[in-house]
Coordinates of C-alpha atoms in Angstrom, one line a residue:
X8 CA 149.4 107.9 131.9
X9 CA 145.3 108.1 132.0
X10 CA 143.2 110.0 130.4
X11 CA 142.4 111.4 134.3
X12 CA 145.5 111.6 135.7
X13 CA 146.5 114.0 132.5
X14 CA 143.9 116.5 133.3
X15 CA 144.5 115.9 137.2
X16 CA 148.5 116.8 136.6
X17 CA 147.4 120.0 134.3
X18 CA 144.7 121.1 136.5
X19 CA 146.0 124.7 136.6
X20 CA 146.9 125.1 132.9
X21 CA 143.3 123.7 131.8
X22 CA 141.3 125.5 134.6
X23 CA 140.6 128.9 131.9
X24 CA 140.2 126.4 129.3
X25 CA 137.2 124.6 130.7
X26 CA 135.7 127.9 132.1
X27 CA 135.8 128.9 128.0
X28 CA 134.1 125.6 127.2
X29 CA 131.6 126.0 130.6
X30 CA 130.4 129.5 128.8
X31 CA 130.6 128.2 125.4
X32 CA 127.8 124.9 126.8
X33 CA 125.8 127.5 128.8
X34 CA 125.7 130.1 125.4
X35 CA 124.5 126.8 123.3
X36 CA 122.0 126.0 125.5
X37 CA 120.5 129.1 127.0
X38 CA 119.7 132.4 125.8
X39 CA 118.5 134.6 129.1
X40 CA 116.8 138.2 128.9
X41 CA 118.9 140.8 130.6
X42 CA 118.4 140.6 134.0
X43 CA 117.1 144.6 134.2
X44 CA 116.0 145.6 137.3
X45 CA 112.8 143.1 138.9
X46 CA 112.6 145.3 141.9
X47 CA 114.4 148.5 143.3
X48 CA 117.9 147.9 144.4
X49 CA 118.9 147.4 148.2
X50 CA 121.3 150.4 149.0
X51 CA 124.8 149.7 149.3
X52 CA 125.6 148.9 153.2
X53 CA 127.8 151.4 153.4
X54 CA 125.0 154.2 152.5
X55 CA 123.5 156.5 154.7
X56 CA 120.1 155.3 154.2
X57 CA 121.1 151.2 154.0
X58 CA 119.7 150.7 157.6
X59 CA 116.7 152.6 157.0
X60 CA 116.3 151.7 153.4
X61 CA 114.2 155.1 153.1
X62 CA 112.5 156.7 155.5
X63 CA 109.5 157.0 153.8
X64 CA 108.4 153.4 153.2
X65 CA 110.2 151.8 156.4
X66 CA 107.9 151.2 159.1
X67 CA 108.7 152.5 162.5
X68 CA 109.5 149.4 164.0
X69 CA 112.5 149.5 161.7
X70 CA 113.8 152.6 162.0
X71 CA 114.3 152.8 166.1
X72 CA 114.8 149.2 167.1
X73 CA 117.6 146.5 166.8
X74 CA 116.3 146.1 163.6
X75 CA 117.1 149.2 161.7
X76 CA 119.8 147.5 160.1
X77 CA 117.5 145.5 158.1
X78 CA 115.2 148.4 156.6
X79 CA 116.5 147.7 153.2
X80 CA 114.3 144.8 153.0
X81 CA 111.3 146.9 152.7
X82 CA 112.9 148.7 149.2
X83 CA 113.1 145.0 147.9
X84 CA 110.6 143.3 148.1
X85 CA 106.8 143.2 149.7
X86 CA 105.9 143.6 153.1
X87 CA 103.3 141.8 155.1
X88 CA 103.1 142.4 158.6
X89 CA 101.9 139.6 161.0
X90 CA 101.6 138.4 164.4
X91 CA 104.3 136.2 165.4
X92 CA 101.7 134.1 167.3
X93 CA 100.2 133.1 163.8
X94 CA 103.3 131.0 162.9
X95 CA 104.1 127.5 163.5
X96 CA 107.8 125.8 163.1
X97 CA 107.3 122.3 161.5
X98 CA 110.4 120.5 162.7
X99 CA 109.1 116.9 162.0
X100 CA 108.9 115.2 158.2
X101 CA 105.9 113.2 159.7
X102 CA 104.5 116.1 161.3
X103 CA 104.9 118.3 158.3
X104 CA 103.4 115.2 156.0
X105 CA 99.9 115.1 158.6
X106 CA 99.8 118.7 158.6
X107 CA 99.3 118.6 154.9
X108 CA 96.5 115.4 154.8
X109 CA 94.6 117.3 157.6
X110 CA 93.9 120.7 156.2
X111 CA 93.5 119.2 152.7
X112 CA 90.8 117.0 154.1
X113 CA 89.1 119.9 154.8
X114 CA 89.9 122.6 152.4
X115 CA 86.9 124.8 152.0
X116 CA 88.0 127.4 149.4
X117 CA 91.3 126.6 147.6
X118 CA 94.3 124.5 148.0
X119 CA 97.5 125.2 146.1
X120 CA 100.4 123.3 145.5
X121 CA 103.5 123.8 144.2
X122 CA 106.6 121.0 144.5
X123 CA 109.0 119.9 141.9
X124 CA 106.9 116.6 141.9
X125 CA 104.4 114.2 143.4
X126 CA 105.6 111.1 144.4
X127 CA 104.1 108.1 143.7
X128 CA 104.0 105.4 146.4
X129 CA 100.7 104.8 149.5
X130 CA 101.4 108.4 151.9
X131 CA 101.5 110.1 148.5
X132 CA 98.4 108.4 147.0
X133 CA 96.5 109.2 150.5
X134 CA 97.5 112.6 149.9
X135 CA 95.8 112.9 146.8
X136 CA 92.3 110.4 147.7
X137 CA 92.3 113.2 151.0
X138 CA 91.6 115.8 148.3
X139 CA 89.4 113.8 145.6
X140 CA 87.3 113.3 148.5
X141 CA 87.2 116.9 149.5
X142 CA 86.4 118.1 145.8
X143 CA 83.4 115.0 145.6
X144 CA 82.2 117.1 148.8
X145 CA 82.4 120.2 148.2
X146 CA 81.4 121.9 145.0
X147 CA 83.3 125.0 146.1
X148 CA 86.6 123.7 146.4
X149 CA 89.1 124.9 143.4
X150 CA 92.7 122.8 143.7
X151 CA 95.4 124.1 141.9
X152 CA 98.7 121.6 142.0
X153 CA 101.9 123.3 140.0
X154 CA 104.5 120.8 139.2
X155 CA 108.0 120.3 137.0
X156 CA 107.0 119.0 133.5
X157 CA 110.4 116.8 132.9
X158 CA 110.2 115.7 136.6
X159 CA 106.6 115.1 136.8
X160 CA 106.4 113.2 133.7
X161 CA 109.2 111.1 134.6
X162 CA 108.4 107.0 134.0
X163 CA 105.9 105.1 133.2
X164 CA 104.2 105.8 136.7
X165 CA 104.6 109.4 137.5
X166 CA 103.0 112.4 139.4
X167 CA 100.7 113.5 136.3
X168 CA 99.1 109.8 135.8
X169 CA 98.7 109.7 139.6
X170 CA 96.9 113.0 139.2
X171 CA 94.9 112.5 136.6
X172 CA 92.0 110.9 138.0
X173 CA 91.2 114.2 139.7
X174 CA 91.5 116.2 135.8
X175 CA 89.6 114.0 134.8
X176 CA 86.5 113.9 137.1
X177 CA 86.7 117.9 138.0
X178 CA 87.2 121.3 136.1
X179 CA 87.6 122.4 139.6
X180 CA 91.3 120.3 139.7
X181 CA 93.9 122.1 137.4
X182 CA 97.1 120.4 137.2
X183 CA 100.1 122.9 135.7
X184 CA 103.5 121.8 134.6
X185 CA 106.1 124.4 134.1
X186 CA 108.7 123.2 131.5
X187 CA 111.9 125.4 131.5
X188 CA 112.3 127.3 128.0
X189 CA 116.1 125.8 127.7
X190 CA 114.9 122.5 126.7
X191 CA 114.5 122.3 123.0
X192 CA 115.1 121.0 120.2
X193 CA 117.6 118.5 119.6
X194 CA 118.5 118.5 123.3
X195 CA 114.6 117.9 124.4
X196 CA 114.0 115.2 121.4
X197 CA 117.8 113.7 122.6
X198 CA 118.1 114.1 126.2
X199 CA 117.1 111.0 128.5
X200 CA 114.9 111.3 131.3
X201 CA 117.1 113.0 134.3
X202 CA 119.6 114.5 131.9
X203 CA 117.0 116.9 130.8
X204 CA 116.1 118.1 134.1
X205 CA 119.6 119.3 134.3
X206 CA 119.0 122.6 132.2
X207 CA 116.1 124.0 134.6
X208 CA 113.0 123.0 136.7
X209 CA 110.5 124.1 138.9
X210 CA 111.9 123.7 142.4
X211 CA 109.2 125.9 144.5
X212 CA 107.9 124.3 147.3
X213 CA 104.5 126.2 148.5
X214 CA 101.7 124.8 150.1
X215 CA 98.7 126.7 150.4
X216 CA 95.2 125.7 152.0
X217 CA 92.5 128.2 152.2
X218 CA 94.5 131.2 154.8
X219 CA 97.4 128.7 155.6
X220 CA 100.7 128.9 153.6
X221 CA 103.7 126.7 154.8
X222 CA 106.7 127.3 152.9
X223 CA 109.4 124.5 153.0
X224 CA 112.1 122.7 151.0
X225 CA 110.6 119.8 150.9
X226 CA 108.5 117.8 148.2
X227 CA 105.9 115.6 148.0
X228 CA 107.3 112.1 148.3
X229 CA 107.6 109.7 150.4
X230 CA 111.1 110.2 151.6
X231 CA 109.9 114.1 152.6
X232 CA 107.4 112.5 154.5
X233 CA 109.4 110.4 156.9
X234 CA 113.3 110.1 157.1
X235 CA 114.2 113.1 154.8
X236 CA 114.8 116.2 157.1
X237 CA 113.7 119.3 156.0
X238 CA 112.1 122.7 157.0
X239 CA 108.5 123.7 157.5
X240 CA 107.3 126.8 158.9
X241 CA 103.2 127.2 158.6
X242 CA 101.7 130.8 158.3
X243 CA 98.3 131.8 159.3
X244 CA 97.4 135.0 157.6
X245 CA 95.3 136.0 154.3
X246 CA 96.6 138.5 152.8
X247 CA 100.1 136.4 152.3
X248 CA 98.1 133.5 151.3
X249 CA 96.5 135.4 148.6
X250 CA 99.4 137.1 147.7
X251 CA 101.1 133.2 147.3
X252 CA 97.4 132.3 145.4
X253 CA 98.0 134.8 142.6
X254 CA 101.7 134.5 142.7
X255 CA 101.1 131.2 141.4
X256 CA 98.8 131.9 139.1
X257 CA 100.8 133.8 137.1
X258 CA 103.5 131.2 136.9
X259 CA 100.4 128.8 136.1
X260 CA 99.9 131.3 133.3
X261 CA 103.1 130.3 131.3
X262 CA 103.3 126.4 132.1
X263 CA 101.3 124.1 130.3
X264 CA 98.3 123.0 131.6
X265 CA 97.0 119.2 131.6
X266 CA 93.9 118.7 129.7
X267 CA 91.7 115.8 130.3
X268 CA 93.0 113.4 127.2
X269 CA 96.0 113.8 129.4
X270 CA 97.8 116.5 126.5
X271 CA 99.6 119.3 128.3
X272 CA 98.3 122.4 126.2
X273 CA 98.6 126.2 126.6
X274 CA 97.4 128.2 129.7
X275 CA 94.3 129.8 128.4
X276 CA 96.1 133.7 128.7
X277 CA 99.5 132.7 127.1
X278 CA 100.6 132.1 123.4
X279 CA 103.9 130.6 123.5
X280 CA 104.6 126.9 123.6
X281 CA 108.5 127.0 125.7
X282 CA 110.2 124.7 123.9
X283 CA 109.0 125.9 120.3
X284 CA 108.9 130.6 120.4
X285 CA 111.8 132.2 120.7
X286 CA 113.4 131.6 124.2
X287 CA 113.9 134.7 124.5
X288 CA 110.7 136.0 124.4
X289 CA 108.9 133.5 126.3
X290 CA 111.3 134.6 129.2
X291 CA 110.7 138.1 128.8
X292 CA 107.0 137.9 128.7
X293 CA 107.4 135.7 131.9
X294 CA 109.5 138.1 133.5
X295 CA 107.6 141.1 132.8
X296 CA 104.2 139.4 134.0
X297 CA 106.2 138.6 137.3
X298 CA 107.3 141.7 137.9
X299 CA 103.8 144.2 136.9
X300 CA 102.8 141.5 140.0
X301 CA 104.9 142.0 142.6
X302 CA 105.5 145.8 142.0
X303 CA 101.9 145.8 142.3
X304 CA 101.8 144.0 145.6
X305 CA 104.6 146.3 146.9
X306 CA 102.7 149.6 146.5
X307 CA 99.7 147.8 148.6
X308 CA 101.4 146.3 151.3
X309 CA 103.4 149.6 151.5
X310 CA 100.4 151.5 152.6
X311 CA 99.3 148.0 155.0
X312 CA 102.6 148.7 157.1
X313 CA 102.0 152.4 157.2
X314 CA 98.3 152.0 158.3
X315 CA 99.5 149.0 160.9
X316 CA 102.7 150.7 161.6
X317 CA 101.9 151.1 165.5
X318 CA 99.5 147.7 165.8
X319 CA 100.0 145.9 169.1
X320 CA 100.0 142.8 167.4
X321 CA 102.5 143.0 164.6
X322 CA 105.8 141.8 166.0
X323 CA 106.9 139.8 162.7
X324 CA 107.6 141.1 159.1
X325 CA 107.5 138.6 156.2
X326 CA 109.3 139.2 153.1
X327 CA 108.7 137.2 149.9
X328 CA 111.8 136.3 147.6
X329 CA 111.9 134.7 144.3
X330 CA 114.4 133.5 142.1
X331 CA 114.0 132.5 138.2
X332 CA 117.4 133.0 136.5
X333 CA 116.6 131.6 133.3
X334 CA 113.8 134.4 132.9
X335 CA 115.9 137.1 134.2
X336 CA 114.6 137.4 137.4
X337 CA 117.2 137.9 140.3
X338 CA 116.0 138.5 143.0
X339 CA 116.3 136.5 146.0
X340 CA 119.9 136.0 145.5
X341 CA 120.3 139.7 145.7
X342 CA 118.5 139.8 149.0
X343 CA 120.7 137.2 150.1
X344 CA 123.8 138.4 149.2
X345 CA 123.0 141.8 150.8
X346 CA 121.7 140.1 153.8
X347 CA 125.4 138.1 154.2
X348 CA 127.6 141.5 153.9
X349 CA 125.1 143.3 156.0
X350 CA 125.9 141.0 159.0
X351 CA 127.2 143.8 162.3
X352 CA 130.0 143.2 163.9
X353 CA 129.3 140.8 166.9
X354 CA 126.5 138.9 165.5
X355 CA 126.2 135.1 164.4
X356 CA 125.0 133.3 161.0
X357 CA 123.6 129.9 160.7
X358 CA 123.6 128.7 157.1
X359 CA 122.3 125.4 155.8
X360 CA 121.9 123.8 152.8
X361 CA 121.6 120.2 151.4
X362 CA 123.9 120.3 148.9
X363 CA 127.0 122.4 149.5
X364 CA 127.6 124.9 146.1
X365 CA 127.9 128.1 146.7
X366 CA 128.1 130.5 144.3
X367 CA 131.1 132.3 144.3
X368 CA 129.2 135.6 145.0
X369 CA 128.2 133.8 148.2
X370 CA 131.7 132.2 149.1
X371 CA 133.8 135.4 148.1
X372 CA 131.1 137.7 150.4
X373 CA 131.0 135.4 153.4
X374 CA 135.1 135.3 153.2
X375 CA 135.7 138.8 152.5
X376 CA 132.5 141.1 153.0
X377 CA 130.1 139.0 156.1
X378 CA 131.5 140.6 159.5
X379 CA 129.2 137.9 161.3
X380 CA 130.8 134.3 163.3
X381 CA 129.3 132.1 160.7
X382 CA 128.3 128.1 161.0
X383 CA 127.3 125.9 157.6
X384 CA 125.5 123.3 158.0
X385 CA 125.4 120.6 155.1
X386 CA 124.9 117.3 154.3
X387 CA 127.8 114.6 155.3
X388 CA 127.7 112.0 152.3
X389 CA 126.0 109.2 154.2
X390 CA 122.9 111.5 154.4
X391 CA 123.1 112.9 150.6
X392 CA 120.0 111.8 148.7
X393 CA 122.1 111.2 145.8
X394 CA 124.6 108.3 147.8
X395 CA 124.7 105.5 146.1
X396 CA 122.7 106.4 143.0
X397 CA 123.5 105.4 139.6
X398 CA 126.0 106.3 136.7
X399 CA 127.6 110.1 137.0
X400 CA 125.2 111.1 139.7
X401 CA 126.6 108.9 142.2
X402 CA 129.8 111.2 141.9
X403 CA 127.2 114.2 143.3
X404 CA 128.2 113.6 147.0
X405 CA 132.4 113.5 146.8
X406 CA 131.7 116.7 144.1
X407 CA 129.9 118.6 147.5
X408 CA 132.4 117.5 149.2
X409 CA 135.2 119.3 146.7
X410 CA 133.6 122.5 146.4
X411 CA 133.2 122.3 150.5
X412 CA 137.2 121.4 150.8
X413 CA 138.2 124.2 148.6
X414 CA 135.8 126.9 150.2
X415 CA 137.8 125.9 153.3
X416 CA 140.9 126.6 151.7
X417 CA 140.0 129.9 150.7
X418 CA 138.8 131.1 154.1
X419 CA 142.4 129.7 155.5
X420 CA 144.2 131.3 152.7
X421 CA 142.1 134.8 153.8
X422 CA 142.4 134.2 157.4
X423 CA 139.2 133.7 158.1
X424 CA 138.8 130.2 158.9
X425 CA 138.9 131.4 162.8
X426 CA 135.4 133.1 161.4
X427 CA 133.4 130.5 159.5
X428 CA 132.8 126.6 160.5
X429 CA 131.9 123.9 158.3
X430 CA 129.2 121.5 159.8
X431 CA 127.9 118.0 158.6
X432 CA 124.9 117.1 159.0
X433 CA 124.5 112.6 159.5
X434 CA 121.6 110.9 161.0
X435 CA 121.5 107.0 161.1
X436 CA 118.6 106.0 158.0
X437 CA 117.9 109.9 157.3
X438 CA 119.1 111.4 154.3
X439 CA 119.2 115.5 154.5
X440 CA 117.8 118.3 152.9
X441 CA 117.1 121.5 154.8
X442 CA 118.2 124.4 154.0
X443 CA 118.1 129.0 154.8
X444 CA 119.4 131.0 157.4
X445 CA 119.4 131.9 160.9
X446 CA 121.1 135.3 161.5
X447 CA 121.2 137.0 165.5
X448 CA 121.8 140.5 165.7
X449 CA 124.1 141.4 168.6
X450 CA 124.0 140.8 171.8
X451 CA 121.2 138.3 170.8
X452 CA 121.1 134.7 171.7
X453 CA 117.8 133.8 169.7
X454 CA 117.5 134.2 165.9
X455 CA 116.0 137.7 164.7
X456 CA 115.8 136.9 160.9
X457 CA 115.3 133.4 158.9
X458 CA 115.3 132.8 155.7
X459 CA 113.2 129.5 154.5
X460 CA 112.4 128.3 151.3
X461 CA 113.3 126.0 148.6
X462 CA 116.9 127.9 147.7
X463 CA 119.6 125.6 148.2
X464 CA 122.1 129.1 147.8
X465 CA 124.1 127.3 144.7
X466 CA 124.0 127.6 141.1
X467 CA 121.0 126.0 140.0
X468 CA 118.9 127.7 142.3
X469 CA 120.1 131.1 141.4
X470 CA 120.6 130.4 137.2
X471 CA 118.8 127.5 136.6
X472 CA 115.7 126.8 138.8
X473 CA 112.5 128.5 140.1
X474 CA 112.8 129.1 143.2
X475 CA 110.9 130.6 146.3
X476 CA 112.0 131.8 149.9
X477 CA 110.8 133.5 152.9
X478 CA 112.8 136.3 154.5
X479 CA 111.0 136.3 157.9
X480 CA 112.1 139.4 160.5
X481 CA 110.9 138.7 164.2
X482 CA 110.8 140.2 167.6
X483 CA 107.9 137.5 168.8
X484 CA 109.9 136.1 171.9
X485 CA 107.8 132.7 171.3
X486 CA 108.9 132.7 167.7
X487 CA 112.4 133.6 168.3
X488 CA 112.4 130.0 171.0
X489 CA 111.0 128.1 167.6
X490 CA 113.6 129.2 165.4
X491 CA 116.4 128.5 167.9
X492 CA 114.7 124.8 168.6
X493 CA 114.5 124.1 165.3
X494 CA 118.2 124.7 164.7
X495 CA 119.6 122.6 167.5
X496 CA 117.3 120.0 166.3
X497 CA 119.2 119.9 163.4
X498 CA 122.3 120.4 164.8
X499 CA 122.3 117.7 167.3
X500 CA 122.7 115.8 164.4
X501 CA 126.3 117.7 163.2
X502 CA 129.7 117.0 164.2
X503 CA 132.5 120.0 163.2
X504 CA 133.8 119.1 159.4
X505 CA 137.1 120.2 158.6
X506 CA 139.6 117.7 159.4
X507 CA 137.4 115.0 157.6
X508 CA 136.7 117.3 154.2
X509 CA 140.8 117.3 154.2
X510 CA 141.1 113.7 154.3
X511 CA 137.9 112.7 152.1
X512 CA 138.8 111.0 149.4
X513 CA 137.4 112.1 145.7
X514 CA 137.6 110.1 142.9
X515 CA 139.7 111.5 140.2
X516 CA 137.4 111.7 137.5
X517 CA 135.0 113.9 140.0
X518 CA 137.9 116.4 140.3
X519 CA 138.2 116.8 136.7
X520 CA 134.9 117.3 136.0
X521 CA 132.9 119.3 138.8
X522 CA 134.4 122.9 137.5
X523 CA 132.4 122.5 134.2
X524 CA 129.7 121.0 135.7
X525 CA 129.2 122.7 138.8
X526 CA 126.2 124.9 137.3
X527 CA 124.3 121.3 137.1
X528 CA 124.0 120.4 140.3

């Protein structure tokens, strides 16, 4: 008998032995701060004040409408009121990619970029000559670009030696690298390029240009550009894009920044090298800087809403969420989860993501606490970005596949299978990569909330990975027909997946692996 079909035959009396040695890997590697509280707590659905989330600080919009039931968000997290008619739905990759050259050609105060990397091929290096030109031109111009150290480092030819012709030229071109406090010492002098993104990265995808801020999944690569489908919604408004500006800053402010020798060296307001203080309190100091922001920001926009509580033009409510697990910072997992068991009776959620696994706080709430008809869209394996790739990650799309066969057993074994549908998503030369949420109250037939951002809802992006989203609350009729377009543009795309998770085959060794390594990927 194999080595695999020994661990395949004593699956059940193994299972609590490689959760121990899962906690045991994670306790080696990681130390996180407590998680404390980053922002007030949601109140508990079942409260008298969780559709009005307190009286005091809920605009009235929220407390007479449909969308009283979603007046917790405003104890959460920051408010900024907009008109609807000030957002744009990108549905496109090559719209989303023109978008981008455009307004950087023309950038007149500030462009910000955030992506887990640059990619390095011709749309990616016009990208980057569009704003070298602009900062030759314009002596006001500042560019900020915040990228993953391990991932933008990556190779010979990477996204910092593509980049460094501008830190060269122009103190007015920063380039920041955040590098995850897990990787250390023997691991970071050991681990191979790949491996060590495995332990955390920066995985925020914001894109800001002077008062523009789109907010996607998507990075900055070639692929993203043209047959990778993602999401892309585009705000026009300054206060969010300033709130985004500093945001950033501060995360600027404990990454390494790229000098022009090409040394990554410390942010001028930070002390700590990551991978050489105490992890411990790097991530605290990280944490607490995050957080003296956004509480900040709260009490600000607070009085905003109250001030534009009855303005004729604010018919859309945006709600920043962030997520960095490995400094203690939970926060838009949270939001999510008490978005899923807050779901009335009678309405519908549309869930996508690229890569299907759920947390089991998300799983066990859509099965047991979510009271919505629920659809998830994913990626079939022909449109997984990681098909055919080399060594243990080609294993990544039958793994999804597992954890998606087994969720589906657990709705049927809770009797809610009648509830919840599995979607997959396969496009002909498209790989596929969007992800959030669509929810319609009752009695409504176009989305009323949407959740965008670079949150793939699994365990890396809530333990692992820095991550950003958009919860964006609407009554904008003409918004409400983008949101709905932009899901049956995806789902034109997506044929029903249960009877072909059942018969999928997995390769052995990936089902007797994926429950250690399921926080990986």
């Amino acid at each position: 008998m194999s080595v695999i079909d020994f661990l395949l035959s004593w699956q059940i009396i193994l299972q609590p032995l490689l959760k121990m040695i899962r906690r045991l890997f994670s306790t080696l590697i990681t130390d996180y701060p407590p998680a404390g509280e980053f922002l007030p707590s949601a109140p508990h659905p079942n409260s008298r004040q969780s559709s009005a989330g307190g009286a005091d600080v809920v605009p009235a919009p929220f407390r007479t409408s449909a969308l009283q039931s979603l007046g917790w968000l405003h104890a959460i997290s920051p408010c900024f009121p907009v008109s609807g008619d000030c957002i744009e739905v990108i549905r496109e990759p090559s719209t989303f990619y023109n978008t981008l050259v455009d307004k950087c050609s023309v950038a007149r105060r500030r462009i910000m970029l955030a992506s887990l990397y640059l990619g390095t091929g011709n749309l990616e290096t016009r990208l980057v000559a569009a704003i070298h030109e602009n900062l030759r031109n314009n002596v006001q111009l500042k560019v900020d670009v915040l990228l993953d150290f391990t991932r933008g480092t990556r190779g010979e030819r990477n996204s910092k030696t593509t980049l460094m012709p501008l830190v060269e030229e122009t103190e007015n071109f920063r380039l920041s690298l955040y590098h995850t406090p897990v990787l250390r010492g023997l691991t970071k002098r050991l681990a191979p390029p790949r491996w060590n993104e495995l332990l955390g990265i920066q995985h925020m995808k914001l894109y800001l240009v002077d008062d523009t801020v789109i907010i996607s999944g998507a990075n900055l690569s070639n692929d993203y550009f043209t047959n990778r489908q993602d999401r892309y919604v585009m705000i026009e408004d300054r206060r969010l894009a300033d709130f985004y500006a500093n945001f950033l800053g501060k995360v600027q402010e404990f990454s390494l920044t790229v000098g022009r020798d090409g040394a990554p060296r410390l942010h001028e307001s930070w002390t700590m090298l990551p991978y050489k203080c105490a992890q411990l309190e790097f991530a605290t100091e990280a944490r607490d800087r995050i957080r003296s922001y956004f509480r900040g920001v709260m009490e600000e926009q607070r009085a905003i809403c109250e001030r534009d509580a009855d303005s004729q033009q604010t018919d859309t409510w945006i709600f920043p969420l962030i997520e960095m697990g490995q400094l203690g910072i939970h926060h838009d997992s949270l939001a999510t989860k008490q978005l899923l068991s807050g779901c009335l009776p009678g309405s519908q959620l549309r869930l996508a993501t690229g890569y299907f696994n759920l947390t089991e706080t998300y799983m066990n709430t859509l099965t047991n606490d979510c009271q919505a008809h629920c659809n998830i869209l994913m990626a079939h394996p022909n449109a997984n970005g990681f098909l055919g790739a080399k060594g243990p990650a080609g294993g990544i799309p039958a793994a999804y596949s597992l954890l998606a066969r087994k969720f589906l057993e657990m709705l049927k074994s809770s009797g809610q299978s009648h509830r919840v549908a599995l979607l997959e998503y396969e496009r002909p030369g498209w790989t596929y990569h969007a992800k959030g949420l669509w929810y319609y109250l009752p009695d409504s037939s176009l989305p009323n909330v949407t959740l965008i951002g670079s949150s793939n809802f699994g365990e890396r992006s809530v333990n692992r990975d820095l991550e950003a989203q958009i919860c964006l609350v609407t009554n904008n009729d003409n918004l409400q027909h983008k949101l709905e377009t932009e899901y049956q543009n995806l789902l034109q795309h997506a044929t029903t997946a249960e009877s072909e998770l059942v018969n999928r085959p997995v390769p052995r060794w990936v089902r007797a692996v994926v429950g250690l390594f399921r926080n990986f990927f």
